Tab-separated table of C-alpha atoms and ligand atoms in Angstrom:
chain	number	residue	atom	x	y	z
Q	1	UNK	CA	-88.430	8.462	-77.767
Q	2	UNK	CA	-88.129	7.530	-81.455
Q	3	UNK	CA	-85.580	10.078	-82.601
Q	4	UNK	CA	-85.599	9.064	-86.269
Q	5	UNK	CA	-89.339	9.706	-86.527
Q	6	UNK	CA	-88.922	13.165	-85.038
Q	7	UNK	CA	-86.093	14.080	-87.363
Q	8	UNK	CA	-88.282	13.012	-90.298
Q	9	UNK	CA	-91.015	15.296	-88.941
Q	10	UNK	CA	-88.825	18.395	-89.357
Q	11	UNK	CA	-86.640	17.536	-92.332
Q	12	UNK	CA	-85.658	21.005	-93.581
Q	13	UNK	CA	-82.866	22.468	-91.451
Q	14	UNK	CA	-82.533	26.226	-90.954
Q	15	UNK	CA	-85.834	26.956	-92.609
Q	16	UNK	CA	-87.449	30.380	-92.321
Q	17	UNK	CA	-90.932	30.824	-90.861
Q	18	UNK	CA	-93.139	32.555	-88.308
Q	19	UNK	CA	-92.594	32.862	-84.556
Q	20	UNK	CA	-94.794	30.347	-82.723
Q	21	UNK	CA	-96.460	31.407	-79.485
Q	22	UNK	CA	-98.043	28.729	-77.325
Q	23	UNK	CA	-100.291	28.787	-74.278
Q	24	UNK	CA	-102.650	26.352	-72.592
Q	25	UNK	CA	-105.477	28.698	-73.595
Q	26	UNK	CA	-106.025	32.409	-74.133
Q	27	UNK	CA	-103.387	33.746	-71.722
Q	28	UNK	CA	-100.540	33.690	-74.222
Q	29	UNK	CA	-102.461	36.240	-76.287
Q	30	UNK	CA	-101.250	38.844	-73.760
Q	31	UNK	CA	-97.683	37.817	-74.629
Q	32	UNK	CA	-98.380	37.702	-78.359
Q	33	UNK	CA	-99.876	41.190	-78.193
Q	34	UNK	CA	-96.804	42.558	-76.407
Q	35	UNK	CA	-94.455	40.981	-78.934
Q	36	UNK	CA	-96.470	42.019	-81.984
Q	37	UNK	CA	-96.758	45.600	-80.768
Q	38	UNK	CA	-92.989	45.779	-80.549
Q	39	UNK	CA	-92.126	43.709	-83.644
Q	40	UNK	CA	-95.100	43.984	-86.017
Q	41	UNK	CA	-92.975	43.171	-89.049
Q	42	UNK	CA	-92.683	39.465	-88.187
Q	43	UNK	CA	-95.106	36.631	-88.956
Q	44	UNK	CA	-96.691	34.818	-86.001
Q	45	UNK	CA	-98.639	31.650	-85.305
Q	46	UNK	CA	-100.567	31.377	-82.040
Q	47	UNK	CA	-101.607	27.987	-80.670
Q	48	UNK	CA	-103.944	27.669	-77.672
Q	49	UNK	CA	-104.592	24.243	-76.163
Q	50	UNK	CA	-108.025	25.417	-75.027
Q	51	UNK	CA	-109.429	21.871	-75.068
Q	52	UNK	CA	-107.046	20.831	-72.265
Q	53	UNK	CA	-106.712	24.073	-70.303
Q	54	UNK	CA	-105.961	24.683	-67.451
Q	55	UNK	CA	-102.453	23.265	-67.124
Q	56	UNK	CA	-101.886	24.884	-63.727
Q	57	UNK	CA	-103.074	21.941	-61.648
Q	58	UNK	CA	-101.524	19.217	-63.841
Q	59	UNK	CA	-98.419	17.194	-63.005
Q	60	UNK	CA	-94.938	17.866	-64.422
Q	61	UNK	CA	-95.170	14.817	-66.717
Q	62	UNK	CA	-98.501	15.804	-68.203
Q	63	UNK	CA	-97.548	19.465	-68.730
Q	64	UNK	CA	-94.327	18.293	-70.423
Q	65	UNK	CA	-96.202	15.856	-72.669
Q	66	UNK	CA	-98.851	18.429	-73.721
Q	67	UNK	CA	-96.310	21.227	-74.195
Q	68	UNK	CA	-94.016	19.058	-76.308
Q	69	UNK	CA	-96.958	18.086	-78.509
Q	70	UNK	CA	-97.743	21.768	-79.023
Q	71	UNK	CA	-94.116	22.637	-79.781
Q	72	UNK	CA	-93.947	19.835	-82.369
Q	73	UNK	CA	-97.144	21.116	-83.974
Q	74	UNK	CA	-95.699	24.634	-84.230
Q	75	UNK	CA	-92.462	23.195	-85.664
Q	76	UNK	CA	-94.520	21.291	-88.236
Q	77	UNK	CA	-96.077	24.653	-89.223
Q	78	UNK	CA	-92.540	25.823	-89.980
Q	79	UNK	CA	-91.758	27.915	-86.881
Q	80	UNK	CA	-87.983	28.110	-86.276
Q	81	UNK	CA	-88.642	29.668	-82.854
Q	82	UNK	CA	-91.390	28.943	-80.311
Q	83	UNK	CA	-92.181	31.082	-77.268
Q	84	UNK	CA	-93.921	29.289	-74.429
Q	85	UNK	CA	-96.278	32.155	-73.592
Q	86	UNK	CA	-97.322	30.226	-70.516
Q	87	UNK	CA	-95.628	30.299	-67.126
Q	88	UNK	CA	-96.840	26.845	-66.197
Q	89	UNK	CA	-95.346	25.311	-69.352
Q	90	UNK	CA	-92.190	27.404	-68.911
Q	91	UNK	CA	-91.873	26.207	-65.304
Q	92	UNK	CA	-92.608	22.557	-65.914
Q	93	UNK	CA	-91.552	21.743	-69.476
Q	94	UNK	CA	-89.099	24.288	-70.903
Q	95	UNK	CA	-85.897	22.950	-69.434
Q	96	UNK	CA	-86.628	19.350	-70.472
Q	97	UNK	CA	-87.538	20.447	-73.987
Q	98	UNK	CA	-84.352	22.523	-74.286
Q	99	UNK	CA	-82.065	19.880	-72.809
Q	100	UNK	CA	-83.603	16.541	-73.755
Q	101	UNK	CA	-85.657	17.128	-76.884
Q	102	UNK	CA	-84.208	19.886	-79.073
Q	103	UNK	CA	-80.567	18.764	-79.304
Q	104	UNK	CA	-81.560	15.344	-80.652
Q	105	UNK	CA	-84.726	16.095	-82.606
Q	106	UNK	CA	-84.717	19.689	-83.806
Q	107	UNK	CA	-81.226	21.105	-83.233
Q	108	UNK	CA	-81.802	24.118	-85.479
Q	109	UNK	CA	-84.976	25.265	-83.651
Q	110	UNK	CA	-85.305	27.170	-80.409
Q	111	UNK	CA	-87.883	27.240	-77.607
Q	112	UNK	CA	-87.904	30.108	-75.100
Q	113	UNK	CA	-89.993	30.731	-71.987
Q	114	UNK	CA	-91.338	33.656	-69.987
Q	115	UNK	CA	-89.992	33.128	-66.467
Q	116	UNK	CA	-86.343	34.097	-66.865
Q	117	UNK	CA	-87.068	37.424	-68.658
Q	118	UNK	CA	-89.639	38.316	-65.992
Q	119	UNK	CA	-87.204	37.456	-63.194
Q	120	UNK	CA	-84.584	39.680	-64.839
Q	121	UNK	CA	-86.828	42.731	-64.851
Q	122	UNK	CA	-88.454	42.355	-61.430
Q	123	UNK	CA	-85.232	42.815	-59.489
Q	124	UNK	CA	-84.715	46.138	-61.246
Q	125	UNK	CA	-88.210	47.363	-60.358
Q	126	UNK	CA	-88.350	46.360	-56.684
Q	127	UNK	CA	-86.800	48.654	-54.056
Q	128	UNK	CA	-87.429	46.486	-50.976
Q	129	UNK	CA	-86.487	43.266	-52.841
Q	130	UNK	CA	-89.615	41.802	-51.250
Q	131	UNK	CA	-91.320	40.384	-54.326
Q	132	UNK	CA	-94.726	38.735	-54.633
Q	133	UNK	CA	-95.661	36.185	-57.273
Q	134	UNK	CA	-99.266	35.456	-58.214
Q	135	UNK	CA	-99.436	32.376	-60.432
Q	136	UNK	CA	-101.001	28.973	-60.982
Q	137	UNK	CA	-100.535	26.247	-58.426
Q	138	UNK	CA	-98.071	24.491	-60.774
Q	139	UNK	CA	-95.873	27.545	-61.216
Q	140	UNK	CA	-95.833	28.321	-57.489
Q	141	UNK	CA	-95.070	24.698	-56.569
Q	142	UNK	CA	-92.228	24.551	-59.105
Q	143	UNK	CA	-90.561	27.465	-57.251
Q	144	UNK	CA	-89.208	28.562	-60.636
Q	145	UNK	CA	-89.580	32.250	-59.854
Q	146	UNK	CA	-87.868	31.948	-56.465
Q	147	UNK	CA	-84.991	30.011	-58.022
Q	148	UNK	CA	-84.505	32.408	-60.961
Q	149	UNK	CA	-84.851	35.628	-58.933
Q	150	UNK	CA	-82.569	34.352	-56.174
Q	151	UNK	CA	-79.934	33.477	-58.790
Q	152	UNK	CA	-80.052	36.986	-60.273
Q	153	UNK	CA	-80.724	39.018	-57.116
Q	154	UNK	CA	-79.393	37.067	-54.115
Q	155	UNK	CA	-81.073	37.899	-50.821
Q	156	UNK	CA	-84.450	38.760	-52.371
Q	157	UNK	CA	-87.485	37.629	-50.406
Q	158	UNK	CA	-89.924	35.967	-52.791
Q	159	UNK	CA	-93.415	35.056	-51.668
Q	160	UNK	CA	-95.833	33.142	-53.868
Q	161	UNK	CA	-99.583	32.768	-53.865
Q	162	UNK	CA	-101.448	30.319	-56.070
Q	163	UNK	CA	-104.688	31.673	-57.562
Q	164	UNK	CA	-106.480	28.520	-58.734
Q	165	UNK	CA	-109.703	30.300	-59.666
Q	166	UNK	CA	-108.241	33.034	-61.823
Q	167	UNK	CA	-107.568	31.042	-65.007
Q	168	UNK	CA	-111.067	29.468	-65.058
Q	169	UNK	CA	-112.533	32.964	-64.532
Q	170	UNK	CA	-110.639	34.270	-67.551
Q	171	UNK	CA	-111.178	31.192	-69.756
Q	172	UNK	CA	-114.917	31.423	-69.051
Q	173	UNK	CA	-115.008	35.082	-69.938
Q	174	UNK	CA	-115.972	36.139	-66.394
Q	175	UNK	CA	-112.987	38.392	-65.826
Q	176	UNK	CA	-114.914	41.662	-65.784
Q	177	UNK	CA	-117.903	40.278	-63.850
Q	178	UNK	CA	-118.545	41.085	-60.146
Q	179	UNK	CA	-117.958	37.419	-59.174
Q	180	UNK	CA	-114.293	37.803	-60.088
Q	181	UNK	CA	-113.832	40.454	-57.387
Q	182	UNK	CA	-114.118	37.960	-54.543
Q	183	UNK	CA	-111.390	35.646	-55.836
Q	184	UNK	CA	-109.048	38.459	-56.872
Q	185	UNK	CA	-109.283	40.190	-53.478
Q	186	UNK	CA	-108.955	36.898	-51.599
Q	187	UNK	CA	-105.675	35.895	-53.308
Q	188	UNK	CA	-104.133	39.367	-53.010
Q	189	UNK	CA	-105.034	39.581	-49.305
Q	190	UNK	CA	-103.452	36.158	-48.730
Q	191	UNK	CA	-100.257	37.176	-50.527
Q	192	UNK	CA	-99.848	40.495	-48.703
Q	193	UNK	CA	-100.627	38.977	-45.300
Q	194	UNK	CA	-97.637	36.630	-45.795
Q	195	UNK	CA	-95.255	39.556	-46.447
Q	196	UNK	CA	-96.492	43.137	-45.936
Q	197	UNK	CA	-93.177	44.516	-47.247
Q	198	UNK	CA	-93.861	43.364	-50.813
Q	199	UNK	CA	-93.468	46.352	-53.155
Q	200	UNK	CA	-93.627	44.523	-56.505
Q	201	UNK	CA	-95.960	41.770	-57.679
Q	202	UNK	CA	-95.338	39.596	-60.722
Q	203	UNK	CA	-98.431	38.458	-62.547
Q	204	UNK	CA	-96.824	35.071	-63.140
Q	205	UNK	CA	-99.570	33.709	-65.342
Q	206	UNK	CA	-100.262	35.092	-68.773
Q	207	UNK	CA	-104.025	35.034	-68.191
Q	208	UNK	CA	-103.841	37.500	-65.311
Q	209	UNK	CA	-103.418	40.780	-67.233
Q	210	UNK	CA	-107.081	40.373	-68.131
Q	211	UNK	CA	-107.817	40.847	-64.425
Q	212	UNK	CA	-105.486	43.836	-64.117
Q	213	UNK	CA	-108.165	46.410	-63.295
Q	214	UNK	CA	-109.485	44.294	-60.443
Q	215	UNK	CA	-105.981	43.444	-59.228
Q	216	UNK	CA	-105.122	47.156	-59.043
Q	217	UNK	CA	-108.381	47.809	-57.195
Q	218	UNK	CA	-107.428	45.423	-54.368
Q	219	UNK	CA	-103.699	46.223	-54.155
Q	220	UNK	CA	-102.281	49.217	-52.255
Q	221	UNK	CA	-101.363	51.853	-54.852
Q	222	UNK	CA	-97.646	51.876	-53.882
Q	223	UNK	CA	-97.231	48.276	-55.099
Q	224	UNK	CA	-95.958	47.834	-58.657
Q	225	UNK	CA	-97.842	45.225	-60.639
Q	226	UNK	CA	-95.953	43.536	-63.451
Q	227	UNK	CA	-97.828	42.054	-66.400
Q	228	UNK	CA	-95.351	40.217	-68.610
Q	229	UNK	CA	-96.169	41.050	-72.258
Q	230	UNK	CA	-94.100	44.226	-72.566
Q	231	UNK	CA	-91.051	42.718	-70.823
Q	232	UNK	CA	-91.128	39.477	-72.796
Q	233	UNK	CA	-91.211	41.564	-75.977
Q	234	UNK	CA	-88.188	43.606	-74.868
Q	235	UNK	CA	-86.334	40.458	-73.930
Q	236	UNK	CA	-87.112	38.801	-77.270
Q	237	UNK	CA	-85.910	41.847	-79.151
Q	238	UNK	CA	-82.677	41.661	-77.193
Q	239	UNK	CA	-82.432	37.919	-77.988
Q	240	UNK	CA	-82.699	38.719	-81.702
Q	241	UNK	CA	-79.884	41.270	-81.412
Q	242	UNK	CA	-77.714	38.590	-79.810
Q	243	UNK	CA	-78.888	35.906	-82.264
Q	244	UNK	CA	-79.070	37.418	-85.762
Q	245	UNK	CA	-78.897	33.880	-87.182
Q	246	UNK	CA	-82.374	33.333	-85.699
Q	247	UNK	CA	-83.946	36.733	-86.436
Q	248	UNK	CA	-82.914	36.360	-90.098
Q	249	UNK	CA	-84.975	33.152	-90.210
Q	250	UNK	CA	-88.217	34.848	-89.111
Q	251	UNK	CA	-90.370	35.721	-92.112
Q	252	UNK	CA	-91.555	39.315	-92.300
Q	253	UNK	CA	-95.008	39.830	-93.795
Q	254	UNK	CA	-96.729	41.094	-90.627
Q	255	UNK	CA	-99.236	38.195	-90.526
Q	256	UNK	CA	-100.707	36.328	-87.568
Q	257	UNK	CA	-102.557	33.010	-87.704
Q	258	UNK	CA	-104.453	31.468	-84.804
Q	259	UNK	CA	-104.996	27.804	-83.967
Q	260	UNK	CA	-106.958	26.252	-81.114
Q	261	UNK	CA	-107.601	22.690	-79.986
Q	262	UNK	CA	-111.172	23.718	-79.011
Q	263	UNK	CA	-114.039	25.170	-80.995
Q	264	UNK	CA	-113.210	27.975	-83.413
Q	265	UNK	CA	-116.299	29.948	-82.403
Q	266	UNK	CA	-115.459	29.968	-78.702
Q	267	UNK	CA	-111.865	30.918	-79.397
Q	268	UNK	CA	-112.819	33.749	-81.729
Q	269	UNK	CA	-115.318	35.239	-79.266
Q	270	UNK	CA	-112.875	35.235	-76.347
Q	271	UNK	CA	-109.831	36.193	-78.388
Q	272	UNK	CA	-111.681	39.283	-79.562
Q	273	UNK	CA	-111.855	40.417	-75.938
Q	274	UNK	CA	-108.122	39.878	-75.478
Q	275	UNK	CA	-107.016	41.363	-78.773
Q	276	UNK	CA	-109.819	43.824	-79.539
Q	277	UNK	CA	-109.775	42.746	-83.201
Q	278	UNK	CA	-111.623	40.226	-85.303
Q	279	UNK	CA	-109.485	37.181	-86.110
Q	280	UNK	CA	-109.637	34.027	-88.203
Q	281	UNK	CA	-108.911	30.811	-86.354
Q	282	UNK	CA	-108.525	27.116	-87.258
Q	283	UNK	CA	-109.124	24.090	-85.080
Q	284	UNK	CA	-106.198	21.692	-84.804
Q	285	UNK	CA	-105.505	18.376	-83.058
Q	286	UNK	CA	-102.202	18.069	-81.238
Q	287	UNK	CA	-102.210	14.738	-79.432
B	1	DGL	N1	-101.503	31.043	-68.866
B	1	DGL	C1	-100.817	30.015	-68.221
B	1	DGL	C2	-99.690	30.484	-67.355
B	1	DGL	O1	-99.091	31.478	-67.688
B	1	DGL	C3	-101.482	28.801	-67.720
B	1	DGL	C4	-102.764	28.746	-67.138
B	1	DGL	C5	-103.232	27.329	-66.940
B	1	DGL	O2	-103.400	26.644	-67.938
B	1	DGL	O3	-103.436	26.940	-65.790
B	1	DGL	O4	-99.346	29.873	-66.378
């Protein structure tokens, strides 16, 4: 990596700017919504790599490469802090970005993920400590949730189920159509047949809250379902309390700008369904 080039890319240290939120597509909007509801005073920039979604079936190297490109783009927009609002990117790229990229290329910026904060909360919500994780193939294979939960709550039994069809269903705006029922029921049945004692299920992909009604329909009512937005927002607020040097660098005009690597029209139509508001969006290239 050419470190001098990267340093030139982000020449102003300790600058103030918006919080960047990144996802492979629309899923991170569920995280953005949670954060904005809790901290509406801040400025935000959302970036969806819709042209290259889904990430869930891609290799570690490719997810790292794409995620780093997105982080650099958000840094170039002036974001001092970027949230990977994507479990797959958090599982496959976050650690490398934090350990190998930031210290040498952008030491005054921070990148945070969504897996650790979700792992922290799930152990408090589960009574049986039998925890289910529904996520992309990449997140399940990475075993990130098992590793994090086991570290925090030793002895927990964590069972994962990949749901390869769920992201395409959401990205193609089919999440409230009858066809989605088959795939939602199928993945939940597979998860619960592996461990019938599961009492808490993490929706370990930020797209899945869009399928929440159907997920609830096919889950026994005693099982707690955990969408991440609210908990990531609480965790970020706590981070700001512990890191006032970062919260003081987030600009506060209550704005939110949206960028996509795909067509603006497609993004705006789908984002309206996620956010229930009309938004302006720009197309951007990040390779
Ligand atoms: N929304 C993403 C996640 O949380 C990724 C979906 C994908 O691109 O496969 O994992």
